[in-house]
Amino acid sequence: MECRVLSIQSHVVRGYVGNKSASFPLQVLGFEVDSINSVQFSNHTGYSHWKGQVLTADELHVLYEGIKLNNVHHYDYVLTGYTRDTSFLEMVVDIVQELKRANPNLVYVCDPVLGDHGSMYVPQNLYPVYKNKVVPVADIITPNQFEAELLTGKNISTEKDAVEVMDLLHAMGPDTVVITSSDLPSRLGDRFLVSLGSQRHVRPDGSRTTQRVRIEVPKVDAVFVGTGDLFAAMLLAWTHHYPNDLKTACEKTFSVMHHVIQRTISYAHDLAGPGRRPSPPQLELRMVQSKADIEDPAIVTEATVIP
């Protein structure tokens, strides 16, 4: 039986960001995806110019009511990403709670898009909504280090700090937490980035166990837009296939990311020419061209289990 995903994310006409970064790879892997756009822009905001619209909470409610009236609101997953409006985010929470009442096994995957590198790139008033309303109903979250620190109020300076932050996030609600990037030093050298993951399980006897992993991935000297959306979608897919094996799910997810990014940066450098930095249009993710890697990624990034 196929799995159905409700994806509520941004949409751009040009390039792969938000729903386009999530829907295509999920569909390639056999998921049926219904998409609602939180914003609809001509292109992502990394370009010099952009135009478009922001969906309101009322408009989201109308779309969801239309789905309900046709009795096709039976989902296995909800996936959310970038939004800029508090009332819209609160409406998302209401929808998730209603869908969970209808299907207690529904999994909500949330990329809590707040900011990075010490600064927020969404309005400040979204922070308490994420902390107090969104994260408590999420099952899987994919913050970066800045977002994880912001949500927990604890700084990450060591791997031990990161484990404690992930435990704090577990205590807020989610059973699976992946810190997608951090400033922690890599054991492989300064050309690698450290990510960490943690997954709680309930044993048949009711006791809990936690698997924690560390993943070290090569850094790429370029700015990509849409990778967070792709990451959350791939983590959804691979935790679906490996629900009790975070190590394998992360290896598959990060390997997909590696293949897509390497294909993109190679293409971008070819277009830019020798000695020139690629432009935002040249760095649009090569998603369709990576279809085979999305379906069956060669594992290039191995995760280490943290004792």
PDB file of C-alpha atoms in Angstrom, residues 39-255:
ATOM      1  CA  VAL A  39       4.725  30.843  -0.471  1.00  0.00           C
ATOM      2  CA  GLN A  40       4.856  30.992  -4.254  1.00  0.00           C
ATOM      3  CA  PHE A  41       7.797  32.947  -5.612  1.00  0.00           C
ATOM      4  CA  SER A  42       9.289  33.400  -9.057  1.00  0.00           C
ATOM      5  CA  ASN A  43      12.623  32.118  -7.685  1.00  0.00           C
ATOM      6  CA  HIS A  44      14.352  31.762  -4.332  1.00  0.00           C
ATOM      7  CA  THR A  45      15.433  34.874  -2.476  1.00  0.00           C
ATOM      8  CA  GLY A  46      19.134  34.255  -3.126  1.00  0.00           C
ATOM      9  CA  TYR A  47      18.600  35.923  -6.496  1.00  0.00           C
ATOM     10  CA  SER A  48      18.866  39.698  -6.907  1.00  0.00           C
ATOM     11  CA  HIS A  49      15.123  39.987  -7.550  1.00  0.00           C
ATOM     12  CA  TRP A  50      12.051  37.916  -6.778  1.00  0.00           C
ATOM     13  CA  LYS A  51       8.280  38.299  -6.951  1.00  0.00           C
ATOM     14  CA  GLY A  52       5.400  36.296  -5.595  1.00  0.00           C
ATOM     15  CA  GLN A  53       2.770  35.659  -2.959  1.00  0.00           C
ATOM     16  CA  VAL A  54       2.635  34.402   0.633  1.00  0.00           C
ATOM     17  CA  LEU A  55      -0.235  32.066   1.521  1.00  0.00           C
ATOM     18  CA  THR A  56      -2.289  33.154   4.536  1.00  0.00           C
ATOM     19  CA  ALA A  57      -3.655  30.913   7.291  1.00  0.00           C
ATOM     20  CA  ASP A  58      -7.188  31.453   5.943  1.00  0.00           C
ATOM     21  CA  GLU A  59      -6.119  30.349   2.466  1.00  0.00           C
ATOM     22  CA  LEU A  60      -4.410  27.270   3.915  1.00  0.00           C
ATOM     23  CA  HIS A  61      -7.603  26.455   5.827  1.00  0.00           C
ATOM     24  CA  VAL A  62      -9.706  26.736   2.658  1.00  0.00           C
ATOM     25  CA  LEU A  63      -7.400  24.363   0.758  1.00  0.00           C
ATOM     26  CA  TYR A  64      -7.395  21.838   3.590  1.00  0.00           C
ATOM     27  CA  GLU A  65     -11.182  22.006   3.894  1.00  0.00           C
ATOM     28  CA  GLY A  66     -11.440  21.230   0.176  1.00  0.00           C
ATOM     29  CA  ILE A  67      -9.303  18.134   0.681  1.00  0.00           C
ATOM     30  CA  LYS A  68     -11.463  17.074   3.632  1.00  0.00           C
ATOM     31  CA  LEU A  69     -14.751  17.570   1.741  1.00  0.00           C
ATOM     32  CA  ASN A  70     -13.578  15.031  -0.815  1.00  0.00           C
ATOM     33  CA  ASN A  71     -12.524  12.621   1.939  1.00  0.00           C
ATOM     34  CA  VAL A  72      -8.957  12.371   0.663  1.00  0.00           C
ATOM     35  CA  HIS A  73      -7.269  13.672   3.812  1.00  0.00           C
ATOM     36  CA  HIS A  74      -5.830  10.319   4.842  1.00  0.00           C
ATOM     37  CA  TYR A  75      -2.088  10.790   5.239  1.00  0.00           C
ATOM     38  CA  ASP A  76       0.809   8.758   6.601  1.00  0.00           C
ATOM     39  CA  TYR A  77       3.191  11.715   6.772  1.00  0.00           C
ATOM     40  CA  VAL A  78       3.124  15.497   6.991  1.00  0.00           C
ATOM     41  CA  LEU A  79       6.246  17.386   5.899  1.00  0.00           C
ATOM     42  CA  THR A  80       6.783  21.099   6.543  1.00  0.00           C
ATOM     43  CA  GLY A  81       9.556  23.597   5.894  1.00  0.00           C
ATOM     44  CA  TYR A  82       9.927  27.324   5.376  1.00  0.00           C
ATOM     45  CA  THR A  83       7.181  29.736   6.369  1.00  0.00           C
ATOM     46  CA  ARG A  84       7.168  33.374   7.498  1.00  0.00           C
ATOM     47  CA  ASP A  85       3.761  33.775   9.163  1.00  0.00           C
ATOM     48  CA  THR A  86       2.796  32.807  12.719  1.00  0.00           C
ATOM     49  CA  SER A  87      -0.904  32.277  12.034  1.00  0.00           C
ATOM     50  CA  PHE A  88      -0.032  30.053   9.061  1.00  0.00           C
ATOM     51  CA  LEU A  89       2.297  28.003  11.276  1.00  0.00           C
ATOM     52  CA  GLU A  90      -0.386  27.696  13.960  1.00  0.00           C
ATOM     53  CA  MET A  91      -2.843  26.490  11.306  1.00  0.00           C
ATOM     54  CA  VAL A  92      -0.295  23.837  10.283  1.00  0.00           C
ATOM     55  CA  VAL A  93      -0.239  22.634  13.909  1.00  0.00           C
ATOM     56  CA  ASP A  94      -4.049  22.444  13.952  1.00  0.00           C
ATOM     57  CA  ILE A  95      -4.017  20.390  10.739  1.00  0.00           C
ATOM     58  CA  VAL A  96      -1.329  18.028  12.049  1.00  0.00           C
ATOM     59  CA  GLN A  97      -3.253  17.477  15.290  1.00  0.00           C
ATOM     60  CA  GLU A  98      -6.473  16.749  13.390  1.00  0.00           C
ATOM     61  CA  LEU A  99      -4.708  14.322  11.052  1.00  0.00           C
ATOM     62  CA  LYS A 100      -3.084  12.576  14.025  1.00  0.00           C
ATOM     63  CA  ARG A 101      -6.479  12.104  15.655  1.00  0.00           C
ATOM     64  CA  ALA A 102      -7.644  10.382  12.477  1.00  0.00           C
ATOM     65  CA  ASN A 103      -4.405   8.377  12.142  1.00  0.00           C
ATOM     66  CA  PRO A 104      -2.435   8.003  15.404  1.00  0.00           C
ATOM     67  CA  ASN A 105       0.432   6.470  13.403  1.00  0.00           C
ATOM     68  CA  LEU A 106       0.907   9.584  11.269  1.00  0.00           C
ATOM     69  CA  VAL A 107       4.483  10.893  11.334  1.00  0.00           C
ATOM     70  CA  TYR A 108       5.090  14.634  11.222  1.00  0.00           C
ATOM     71  CA  VAL A 109       8.493  15.595   9.792  1.00  0.00           C
ATOM     72  CA  CYS A 110       9.404  19.210  10.513  1.00  0.00           C
ATOM     73  CA  ASP A 111      12.347  21.257   9.315  1.00  0.00           C
ATOM     74  CA  PRO A 112      12.188  24.113  11.873  1.00  0.00           C
ATOM     75  CA  VAL A 113      13.460  26.845   9.576  1.00  0.00           C
ATOM     76  CA  LEU A 114      14.558  29.705  11.834  1.00  0.00           C
ATOM     77  CA  GLY A 115      18.071  30.747  10.826  1.00  0.00           C
ATOM     78  CA  ASP A 116      21.725  29.770  10.728  1.00  0.00           C
ATOM     79  CA  HIS A 117      25.198  30.956  11.782  1.00  0.00           C
ATOM     80  CA  GLY A 118      23.871  32.996  14.695  1.00  0.00           C
ATOM     81  CA  SER A 119      21.139  34.965  12.950  1.00  0.00           C
ATOM     82  CA  MET A 120      17.474  34.438  12.155  1.00  0.00           C
ATOM     83  CA  TYR A 121      16.096  34.716   8.652  1.00  0.00           C
ATOM     84  CA  VAL A 122      12.443  34.511   9.613  1.00  0.00           C
ATOM     85  CA  PRO A 123      10.516  36.935  11.857  1.00  0.00           C
ATOM     86  CA  GLN A 124      11.376  36.619  15.558  1.00  0.00           C
ATOM     87  CA  ASN A 125       7.770  35.873  16.510  1.00  0.00           C
ATOM     88  CA  LEU A 126       7.945  32.475  14.781  1.00  0.00           C
ATOM     89  CA  TYR A 127      10.399  31.203  17.395  1.00  0.00           C
ATOM     90  CA  PRO A 128       7.914  30.725  20.294  1.00  0.00           C
ATOM     91  CA  VAL A 129       5.419  29.074  17.926  1.00  0.00           C
ATOM     92  CA  TYR A 130       8.022  26.532  16.848  1.00  0.00           C
ATOM     93  CA  LYS A 131       9.200  25.936  20.414  1.00  0.00           C
ATOM     94  CA  ASN A 132       5.824  25.748  22.159  1.00  0.00           C
ATOM     95  CA  LYS A 133       3.491  24.407  19.474  1.00  0.00           C
ATOM     96  CA  VAL A 134       5.280  22.901  16.462  1.00  0.00           C
ATOM     97  CA  VAL A 135       8.122  20.865  17.999  1.00  0.00           C
ATOM     98  CA  PRO A 136       5.828  19.206  20.604  1.00  0.00           C
ATOM     99  CA  VAL A 137       3.662  17.674  17.850  1.00  0.00           C
ATOM    100  CA  ALA A 138       6.591  16.746  15.562  1.00  0.00           C
ATOM    101  CA  ASP A 139       7.945  13.205  15.346  1.00  0.00           C
ATOM    102  CA  ILE A 140      11.081  13.965  13.312  1.00  0.00           C
ATOM    103  CA  ILE A 141      12.899  17.314  13.290  1.00  0.00           C
ATOM    104  CA  THR A 142      15.933  18.448  11.288  1.00  0.00           C
ATOM    105  CA  PRO A 143      17.377  21.620  12.846  1.00  0.00           C
ATOM    106  CA  ASN A 144      20.841  22.948  12.175  1.00  0.00           C
ATOM    107  CA  GLN A 145      23.046  23.760  15.180  1.00  0.00           C
ATOM    108  CA  PHE A 146      21.763  27.330  15.516  1.00  0.00           C
ATOM    109  CA  GLU A 147      18.135  26.192  15.430  1.00  0.00           C
ATOM    110  CA  ALA A 148      18.757  23.357  17.916  1.00  0.00           C
ATOM    111  CA  GLU A 149      20.458  25.782  20.303  1.00  0.00           C
ATOM    112  CA  LEU A 150      17.685  28.335  19.902  1.00  0.00           C
ATOM    113  CA  LEU A 151      14.928  25.803  20.593  1.00  0.00           C
ATOM    114  CA  THR A 152      16.618  24.389  23.702  1.00  0.00           C
ATOM    115  CA  GLY A 153      18.451  27.431  25.070  1.00  0.00           C
ATOM    116  CA  LYS A 154      21.686  25.417  25.296  1.00  0.00           C
ATOM    117  CA  ASN A 155      24.895  26.078  23.371  1.00  0.00           C
ATOM    118  CA  ILE A 156      26.766  23.310  21.569  1.00  0.00           C
ATOM    119  CA  SER A 157      30.541  23.379  22.002  1.00  0.00           C
ATOM    120  CA  THR A 158      31.242  19.650  22.269  1.00  0.00           C
ATOM    121  CA  GLU A 159      29.729  16.384  21.117  1.00  0.00           C
ATOM    122  CA  LYS A 160      28.487  15.862  24.687  1.00  0.00           C
ATOM    123  CA  ASP A 161      26.634  19.202  24.441  1.00  0.00           C
ATOM    124  CA  ALA A 162      25.065  18.069  21.173  1.00  0.00           C
ATOM    125  CA  VAL A 163      23.851  14.822  22.736  1.00  0.00           C
ATOM    126  CA  GLU A 164      22.334  16.790  25.635  1.00  0.00           C
ATOM    127  CA  VAL A 165      20.628  19.177  23.193  1.00  0.00           C
ATOM    128  CA  MET A 166      19.170  16.246  21.244  1.00  0.00           C
ATOM    129  CA  ASP A 167      17.918  14.750  24.520  1.00  0.00           C
ATOM    130  CA  LEU A 168      16.279  18.079  25.384  1.00  0.00           C
ATOM    131  CA  LEU A 169      14.599  18.095  21.978  1.00  0.00           C
ATOM    132  CA  HIS A 170      13.404  14.509  22.562  1.00  0.00           C
ATOM    133  CA  ALA A 171      11.879  15.662  25.838  1.00  0.00           C
ATOM    134  CA  MET A 172       9.937  18.314  23.913  1.00  0.00           C
ATOM    135  CA  GLY A 173       8.288  15.651  21.724  1.00  0.00           C
ATOM    136  CA  PRO A 174      10.159  14.325  18.678  1.00  0.00           C
ATOM    137  CA  ASP A 175      11.490  10.752  18.724  1.00  0.00           C
ATOM    138  CA  THR A 176      13.985  11.449  15.924  1.00  0.00           C
ATOM    139  CA  VAL A 177      16.319  14.454  15.895  1.00  0.00           C
ATOM    140  CA  VAL A 178      19.013  15.107  13.300  1.00  0.00           C
ATOM    141  CA  ILE A 179      21.235  18.168  13.685  1.00  0.00           C
ATOM    142  CA  THR A 180      21.992  18.621  10.011  1.00  0.00           C
ATOM    143  CA  SER A 181      25.143  20.712  10.421  1.00  0.00           C
ATOM    144  CA  SER A 182      27.325  21.926  13.263  1.00  0.00           C
ATOM    145  CA  ASP A 183      30.508  23.836  14.017  1.00  0.00           C
ATOM    146  CA  LEU A 184      32.011  20.895  15.890  1.00  0.00           C
ATOM    147  CA  PRO A 185      35.508  19.872  14.747  1.00  0.00           C
ATOM    148  CA  SER A 186      35.594  16.825  12.512  1.00  0.00           C
ATOM    149  CA  ARG A 187      37.928  13.937  13.250  1.00  0.00           C
ATOM    150  CA  LEU A 188      38.616  13.843   9.504  1.00  0.00           C
ATOM    151  CA  GLY A 189      39.909  17.420   9.350  1.00  0.00           C
ATOM    152  CA  ASP A 190      38.601  20.897   8.635  1.00  0.00           C
ATOM    153  CA  ARG A 191      37.299  19.942   5.197  1.00  0.00           C
ATOM    154  CA  PHE A 192      34.488  17.969   6.819  1.00  0.00           C
ATOM    155  CA  LEU A 193      31.255  18.988   8.528  1.00  0.00           C
ATOM    156  CA  VAL A 194      29.841  17.152  11.556  1.00  0.00           C
ATOM    157  CA  SER A 195      26.158  16.196  11.783  1.00  0.00           C
ATOM    158  CA  LEU A 196      24.544  14.240  14.580  1.00  0.00           C
ATOM    159  CA  GLY A 197      21.372  12.217  14.973  1.00  0.00           C
ATOM    160  CA  SER A 198      19.405  10.634  17.799  1.00  0.00           C
ATOM    161  CA  GLN A 199      16.412   8.287  17.719  1.00  0.00           C
ATOM    162  CA  ARG A 200      14.356   7.014  20.651  1.00  0.00           C
ATOM    163  CA  HIS A 201      12.633   3.636  20.554  1.00  0.00           C
ATOM    164  CA  VAL A 202      10.165   1.999  22.892  1.00  0.00           C
ATOM    165  CA  ARG A 203      10.925  -1.671  23.539  1.00  0.00           C
ATOM    166  CA  PRO A 204       8.113  -4.257  23.752  1.00  0.00           C
ATOM    167  CA  ASP A 205       8.408  -4.172  27.551  1.00  0.00           C
ATOM    168  CA  GLY A 206       7.816  -0.407  27.544  1.00  0.00           C
ATOM    169  CA  SER A 207      11.400   0.634  28.303  1.00  0.00           C
ATOM    170  CA  ARG A 208      13.185   3.157  26.087  1.00  0.00           C
ATOM    171  CA  THR A 209      16.420   2.913  24.165  1.00  0.00           C
ATOM    172  CA  THR A 210      18.213   5.608  22.163  1.00  0.00           C
ATOM    173  CA  GLN A 211      20.485   5.259  19.140  1.00  0.00           C
ATOM    174  CA  ARG A 212      22.827   8.174  18.462  1.00  0.00           C
ATOM    175  CA  VAL A 213      25.029   8.635  15.410  1.00  0.00           C
ATOM    176  CA  ARG A 214      27.680  11.020  14.103  1.00  0.00           C
ATOM    177  CA  ILE A 215      28.068  11.700  10.387  1.00  0.00           C
ATOM    178  CA  GLU A 216      31.008  13.569   8.864  1.00  0.00           C
ATOM    179  CA  VAL A 217      30.388  14.957   5.401  1.00  0.00           C
ATOM    180  CA  PRO A 218      32.697  16.808   2.992  1.00  0.00           C
ATOM    181  CA  LYS A 219      32.292  20.585   2.901  1.00  0.00           C
ATOM    182  CA  VAL A 220      31.504  22.266  -0.412  1.00  0.00           C
ATOM    183  CA  ASP A 221      32.539  25.874  -1.039  1.00  0.00           C
ATOM    184  CA  ALA A 222      29.218  27.079  -2.413  1.00  0.00           C
ATOM    185  CA  VAL A 223      25.788  28.188  -1.208  1.00  0.00           C
ATOM    186  CA  PHE A 224      22.903  25.972  -2.229  1.00  0.00           C
ATOM    187  CA  VAL A 225      19.206  26.673  -1.708  1.00  0.00           C
ATOM    188  CA  GLY A 226      16.758  23.803  -1.299  1.00  0.00           C
ATOM    189  CA  THR A 227      19.121  21.323   0.332  1.00  0.00           C
ATOM    190  CA  GLY A 228      17.251  21.508   3.649  1.00  0.00           C
ATOM    191  CA  ASP A 229      13.986  20.599   1.923  1.00  0.00           C
ATOM    192  CA  LEU A 230      15.655  17.713   0.117  1.00  0.00           C
ATOM    193  CA  PHE A 231      17.275  16.511   3.334  1.00  0.00           C
ATOM    194  CA  ALA A 232      13.999  16.445   5.297  1.00  0.00           C
ATOM    195  CA  ALA A 233      12.248  14.609   2.454  1.00  0.00           C
ATOM    196  CA  MET A 234      14.999  11.998   2.194  1.00  0.00           C
ATOM    197  CA  LEU A 235      15.084  11.475   5.958  1.00  0.00           C
ATOM    198  CA  LEU A 236      11.320  10.928   5.823  1.00  0.00           C
ATOM    199  CA  ALA A 237      11.751   8.352   3.063  1.00  0.00           C
ATOM    200  CA  TRP A 238      14.665   6.447   4.530  1.00  0.00           C
ATOM    201  CA  THR A 239      13.332   6.371   8.108  1.00  0.00           C
ATOM    202  CA  HIS A 240      10.155   4.940   6.558  1.00  0.00           C
ATOM    203  CA  HIS A 241      12.195   2.124   5.019  1.00  0.00           C
ATOM    204  CA  TYR A 242      14.471   1.755   8.074  1.00  0.00           C
ATOM    205  CA  PRO A 243      12.248   2.818  11.000  1.00  0.00           C
ATOM    206  CA  ASN A 244      14.471   1.298  13.688  1.00  0.00           C
ATOM    207  CA  ASP A 245      17.867   1.942  12.108  1.00  0.00           C
ATOM    208  CA  LEU A 246      18.826   5.603  12.212  1.00  0.00           C
ATOM    209  CA  LYS A 247      22.384   4.780  11.136  1.00  0.00           C
ATOM    210  CA  THR A 248      21.290   3.336   7.786  1.00  0.00           C
ATOM    211  CA  ALA A 249      18.600   5.989   7.266  1.00  0.00           C
ATOM    212  CA  CYS A 250      21.186   8.733   7.792  1.00  0.00           C
ATOM    213  CA  GLU A 251      23.747   7.062   5.547  1.00  0.00           C
ATOM    214  CA  LYS A 252      21.184   6.849   2.736  1.00  0.00           C
ATOM    215  CA  THR A 253      19.998  10.421   3.309  1.00  0.00           C
ATOM    216  CA  PHE A 254      23.448  12.018   3.459  1.00  0.00           C
ATOM    217  CA  SER A 255      24.632   9.969   0.478  1.00  0.00           C
TER     218      SER A 255
END
